[in-house]
Rosetta silent file (secondary structure, phi, psi, omega in degrees, C-alpha in Angstrom):
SEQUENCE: XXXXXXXXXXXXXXXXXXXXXXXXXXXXXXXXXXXXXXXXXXXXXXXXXXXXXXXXXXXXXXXXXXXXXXXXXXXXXXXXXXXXXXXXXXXXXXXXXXXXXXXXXXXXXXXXXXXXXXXXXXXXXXXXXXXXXXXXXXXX
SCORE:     score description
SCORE:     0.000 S_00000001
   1 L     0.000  114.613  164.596    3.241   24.132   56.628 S_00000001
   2 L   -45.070 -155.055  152.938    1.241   26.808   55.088 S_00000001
   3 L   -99.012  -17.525 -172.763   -2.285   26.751   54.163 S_00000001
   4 H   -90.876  -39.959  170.154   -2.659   25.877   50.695 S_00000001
   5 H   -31.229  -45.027 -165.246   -0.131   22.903   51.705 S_00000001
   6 H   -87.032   -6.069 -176.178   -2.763   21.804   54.172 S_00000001
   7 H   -86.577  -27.736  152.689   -5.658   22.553   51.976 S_00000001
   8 H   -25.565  -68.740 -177.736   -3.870   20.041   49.255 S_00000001
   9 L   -72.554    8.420  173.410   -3.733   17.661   51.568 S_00000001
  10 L  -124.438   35.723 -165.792   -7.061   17.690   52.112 S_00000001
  11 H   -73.680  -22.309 -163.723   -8.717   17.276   49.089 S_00000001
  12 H   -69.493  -16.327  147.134  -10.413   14.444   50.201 S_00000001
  13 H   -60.895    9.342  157.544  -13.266   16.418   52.234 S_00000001
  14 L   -56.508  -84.509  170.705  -14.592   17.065   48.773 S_00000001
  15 H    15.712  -87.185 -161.785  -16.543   13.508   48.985 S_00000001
  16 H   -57.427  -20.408  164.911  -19.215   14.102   51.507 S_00000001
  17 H   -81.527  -14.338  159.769  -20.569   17.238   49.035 S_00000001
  18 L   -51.269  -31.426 -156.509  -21.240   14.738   46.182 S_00000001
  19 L    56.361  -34.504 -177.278  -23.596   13.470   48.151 S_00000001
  20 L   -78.162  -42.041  165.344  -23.408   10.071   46.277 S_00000001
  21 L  -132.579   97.260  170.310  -20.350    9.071   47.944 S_00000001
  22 L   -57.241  -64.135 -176.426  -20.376   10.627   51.185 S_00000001
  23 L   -75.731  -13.530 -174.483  -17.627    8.012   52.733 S_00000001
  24 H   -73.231  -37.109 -172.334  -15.277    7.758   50.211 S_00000001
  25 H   -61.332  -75.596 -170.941  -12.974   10.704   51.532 S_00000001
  26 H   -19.844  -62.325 -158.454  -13.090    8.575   54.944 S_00000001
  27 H   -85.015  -10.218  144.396  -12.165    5.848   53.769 S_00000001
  28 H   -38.689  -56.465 -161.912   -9.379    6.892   51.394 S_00000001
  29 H   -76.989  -47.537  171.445   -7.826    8.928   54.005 S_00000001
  30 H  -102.541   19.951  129.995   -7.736    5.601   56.325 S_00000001
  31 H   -66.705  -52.855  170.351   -6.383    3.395   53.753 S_00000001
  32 H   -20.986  -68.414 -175.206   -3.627    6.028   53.891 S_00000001
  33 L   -80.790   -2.820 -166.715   -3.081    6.131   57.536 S_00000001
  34 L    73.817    2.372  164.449   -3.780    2.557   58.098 S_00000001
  35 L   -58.346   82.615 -167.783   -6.732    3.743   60.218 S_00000001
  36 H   -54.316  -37.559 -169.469   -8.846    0.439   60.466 S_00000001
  37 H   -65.626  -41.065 -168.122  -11.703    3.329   62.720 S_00000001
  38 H   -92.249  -15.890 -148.765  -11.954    5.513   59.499 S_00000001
  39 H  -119.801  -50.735 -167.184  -12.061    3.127   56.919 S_00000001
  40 H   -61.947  -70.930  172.579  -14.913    1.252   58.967 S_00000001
  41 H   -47.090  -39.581  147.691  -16.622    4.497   59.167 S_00000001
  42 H   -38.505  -33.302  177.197  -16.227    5.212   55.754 S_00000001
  43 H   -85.620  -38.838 -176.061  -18.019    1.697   54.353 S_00000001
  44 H   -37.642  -62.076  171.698  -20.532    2.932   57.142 S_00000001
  45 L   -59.843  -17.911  167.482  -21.493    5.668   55.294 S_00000001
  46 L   -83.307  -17.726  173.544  -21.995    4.248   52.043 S_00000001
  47 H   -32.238  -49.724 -173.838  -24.259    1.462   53.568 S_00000001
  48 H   -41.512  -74.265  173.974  -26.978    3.996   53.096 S_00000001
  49 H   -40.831  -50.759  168.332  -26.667    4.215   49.493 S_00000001
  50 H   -59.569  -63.105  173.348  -26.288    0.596   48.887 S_00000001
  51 H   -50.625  -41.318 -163.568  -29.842   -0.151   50.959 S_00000001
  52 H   -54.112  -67.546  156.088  -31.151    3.047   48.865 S_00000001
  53 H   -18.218  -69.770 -165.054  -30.287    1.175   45.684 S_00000001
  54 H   -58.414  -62.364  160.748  -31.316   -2.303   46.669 S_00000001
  55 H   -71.847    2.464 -166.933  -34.411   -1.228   47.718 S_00000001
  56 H   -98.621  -27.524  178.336  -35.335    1.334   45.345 S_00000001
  57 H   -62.563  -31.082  175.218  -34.477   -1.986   42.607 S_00000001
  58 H   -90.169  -79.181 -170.428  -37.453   -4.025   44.759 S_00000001
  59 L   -84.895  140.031  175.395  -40.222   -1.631   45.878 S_00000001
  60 L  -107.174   70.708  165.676  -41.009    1.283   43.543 S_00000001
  61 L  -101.593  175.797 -163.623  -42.960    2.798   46.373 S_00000001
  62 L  -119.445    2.997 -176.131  -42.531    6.385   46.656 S_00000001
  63 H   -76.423  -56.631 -159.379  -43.114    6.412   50.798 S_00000001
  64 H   -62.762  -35.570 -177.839  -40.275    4.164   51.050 S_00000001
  65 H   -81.345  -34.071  161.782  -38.151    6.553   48.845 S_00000001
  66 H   -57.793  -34.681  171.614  -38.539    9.486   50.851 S_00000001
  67 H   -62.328  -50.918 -176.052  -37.724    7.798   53.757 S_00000001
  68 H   -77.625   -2.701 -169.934  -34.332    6.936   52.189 S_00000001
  69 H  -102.106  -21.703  175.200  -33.610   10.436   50.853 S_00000001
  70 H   -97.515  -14.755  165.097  -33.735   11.870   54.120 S_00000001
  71 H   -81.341  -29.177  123.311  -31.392    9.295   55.452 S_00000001
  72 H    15.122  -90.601  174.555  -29.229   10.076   52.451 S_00000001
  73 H   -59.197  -11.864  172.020  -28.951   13.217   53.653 S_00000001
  74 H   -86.066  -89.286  179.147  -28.531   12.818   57.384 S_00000001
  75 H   -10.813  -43.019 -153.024  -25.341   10.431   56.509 S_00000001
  76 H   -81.370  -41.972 -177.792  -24.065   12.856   53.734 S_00000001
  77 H   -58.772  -45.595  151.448  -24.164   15.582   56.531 S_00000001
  78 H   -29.522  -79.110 -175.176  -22.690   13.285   59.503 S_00000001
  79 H   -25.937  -74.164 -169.755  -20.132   12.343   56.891 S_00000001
  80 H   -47.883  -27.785 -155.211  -19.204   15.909   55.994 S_00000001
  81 H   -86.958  -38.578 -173.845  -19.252   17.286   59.948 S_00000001
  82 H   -68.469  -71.720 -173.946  -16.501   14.023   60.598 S_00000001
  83 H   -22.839 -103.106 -168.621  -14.492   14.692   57.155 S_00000001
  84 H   -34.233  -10.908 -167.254  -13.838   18.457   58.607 S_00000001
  85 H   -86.368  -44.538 -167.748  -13.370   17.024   62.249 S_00000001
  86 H   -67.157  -35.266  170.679  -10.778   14.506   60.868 S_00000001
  87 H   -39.758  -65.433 -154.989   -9.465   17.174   58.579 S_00000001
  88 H   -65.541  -47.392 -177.549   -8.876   19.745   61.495 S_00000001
  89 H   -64.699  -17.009 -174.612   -7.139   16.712   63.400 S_00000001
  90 H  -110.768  -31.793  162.366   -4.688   15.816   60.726 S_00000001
  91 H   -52.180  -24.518  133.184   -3.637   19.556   60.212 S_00000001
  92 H   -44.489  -70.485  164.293   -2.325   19.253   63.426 S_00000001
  93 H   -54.314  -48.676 -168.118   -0.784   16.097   62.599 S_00000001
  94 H   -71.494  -17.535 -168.445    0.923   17.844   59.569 S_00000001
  95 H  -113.147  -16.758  154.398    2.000   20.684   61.682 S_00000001
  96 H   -69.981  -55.639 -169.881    4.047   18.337   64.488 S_00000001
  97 H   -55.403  -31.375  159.405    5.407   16.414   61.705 S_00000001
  98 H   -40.218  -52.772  155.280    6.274   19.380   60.286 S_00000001
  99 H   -61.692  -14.590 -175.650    8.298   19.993   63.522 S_00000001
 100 L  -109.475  163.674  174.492   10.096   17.263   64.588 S_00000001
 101 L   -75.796  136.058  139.755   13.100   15.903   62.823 S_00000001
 102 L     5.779  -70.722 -164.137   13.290   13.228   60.139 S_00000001
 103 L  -112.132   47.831  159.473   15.129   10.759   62.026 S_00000001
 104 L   -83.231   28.142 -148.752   13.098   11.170   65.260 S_00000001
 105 L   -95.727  106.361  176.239   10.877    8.291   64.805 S_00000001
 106 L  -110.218 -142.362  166.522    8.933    7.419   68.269 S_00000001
 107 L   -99.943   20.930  139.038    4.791    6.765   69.215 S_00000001
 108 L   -45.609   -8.474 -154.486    4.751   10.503   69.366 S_00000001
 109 L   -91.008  157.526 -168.267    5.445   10.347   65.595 S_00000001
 110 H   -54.579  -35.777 -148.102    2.424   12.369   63.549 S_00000001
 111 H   -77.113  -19.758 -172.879    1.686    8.991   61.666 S_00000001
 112 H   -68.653  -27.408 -175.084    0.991    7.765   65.151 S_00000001
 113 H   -97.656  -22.679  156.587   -0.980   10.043   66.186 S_00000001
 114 H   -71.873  -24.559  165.234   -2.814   10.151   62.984 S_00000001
 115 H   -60.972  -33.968 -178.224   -4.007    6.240   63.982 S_00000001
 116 L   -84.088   91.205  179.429   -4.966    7.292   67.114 S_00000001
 117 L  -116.311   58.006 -176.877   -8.943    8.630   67.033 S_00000001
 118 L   -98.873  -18.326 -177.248   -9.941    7.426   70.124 S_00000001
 119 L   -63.005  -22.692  178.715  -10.279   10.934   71.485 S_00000001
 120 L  -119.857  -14.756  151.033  -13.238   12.081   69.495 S_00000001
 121 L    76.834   13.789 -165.577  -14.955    8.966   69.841 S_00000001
 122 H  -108.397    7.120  156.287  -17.088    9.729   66.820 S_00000001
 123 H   -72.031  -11.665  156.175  -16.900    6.525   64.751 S_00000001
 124 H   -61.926  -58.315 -158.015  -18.781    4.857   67.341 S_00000001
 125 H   -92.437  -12.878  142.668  -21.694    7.254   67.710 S_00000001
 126 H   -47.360  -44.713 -179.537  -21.925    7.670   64.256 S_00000001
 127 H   -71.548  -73.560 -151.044  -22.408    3.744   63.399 S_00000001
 128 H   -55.814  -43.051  168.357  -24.766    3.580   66.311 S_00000001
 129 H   -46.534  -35.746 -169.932  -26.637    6.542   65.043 S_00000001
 130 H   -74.821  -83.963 -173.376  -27.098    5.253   61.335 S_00000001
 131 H   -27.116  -17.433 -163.028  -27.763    2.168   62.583 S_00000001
 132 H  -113.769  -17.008 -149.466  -30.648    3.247   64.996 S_00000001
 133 H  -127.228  -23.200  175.322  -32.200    5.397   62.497 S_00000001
 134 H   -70.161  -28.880  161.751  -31.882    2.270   59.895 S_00000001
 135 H   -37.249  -70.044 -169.702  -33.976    0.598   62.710 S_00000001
 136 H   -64.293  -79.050  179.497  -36.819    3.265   63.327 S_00000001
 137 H   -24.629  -50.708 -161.082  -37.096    3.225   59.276 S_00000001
 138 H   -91.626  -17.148  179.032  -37.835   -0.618   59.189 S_00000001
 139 H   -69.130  -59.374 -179.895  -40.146   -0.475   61.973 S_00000001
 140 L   -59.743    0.000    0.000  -42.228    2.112   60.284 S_00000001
């Protein structure tokens, strides 16, 4: 597979530079694969937005908004640094499947290996990051 093939298939890193939906490429991309890890992470990332909303609809303070603009911006950045990790990892995937024959189907097969993101381990330390930082915010 060239490159503009794999750069097609990867429009979906676009997302996380809107800034406004940060999560959506995520979670597109694991409604695809059937990746229940990306699709979690994806709704992760939009949490952010949704408190930003919610709370910007109750308190008009402007402390409180500042607060949220820089988590905004941590998240959109997390988001984007995963998007390219998951990117680089499925270009891979696209380049076995590319290789193996049609009627070859074992758990070695690319879609298999696209479910399996236990290896970078970063939809964990992402939620636990947001989450900890959504903490430290309510404390203050």
């Amino acid at each position: 597979m060239n490159a503009i093939d794999k750069i097609k298939k990867s429009w979906w890193v676009i997302f996380p530079f809107t800034f406004l939906f940060p999560g959506m490429g995520l979670l597109y991309i694991g409604l695809k694969f059937n990746n229940r890890n990306w699709i979690v992470e994806g709704i992760t990332y939009e949490v952010p937005w949704f408190f930003f909303f919610l709370s910007s609809a109750i308190y008009h303070s402007q402390v409180i908004s500042s607060y949220y603009v820089w988590i905004l911006i941590l998240t959109a950045f997390i988001a984007l640094v995963r998007s390219i990790m998951v990117a680089i990892k499925l270009a891979e995937v696209y380049d076995i499947g590319e290789n193996s024959t049609a009627t070859h189907v074992s758990s070695g097969s690319p879609i298999s290996k696209a479910k399996d993101d236990s290896k970078l381990g970063g939809c964990c330390i992402c939620v636990i990051f947001i989450f900890i930082v959504f903490a430290f915010v309510a404390i203050l």
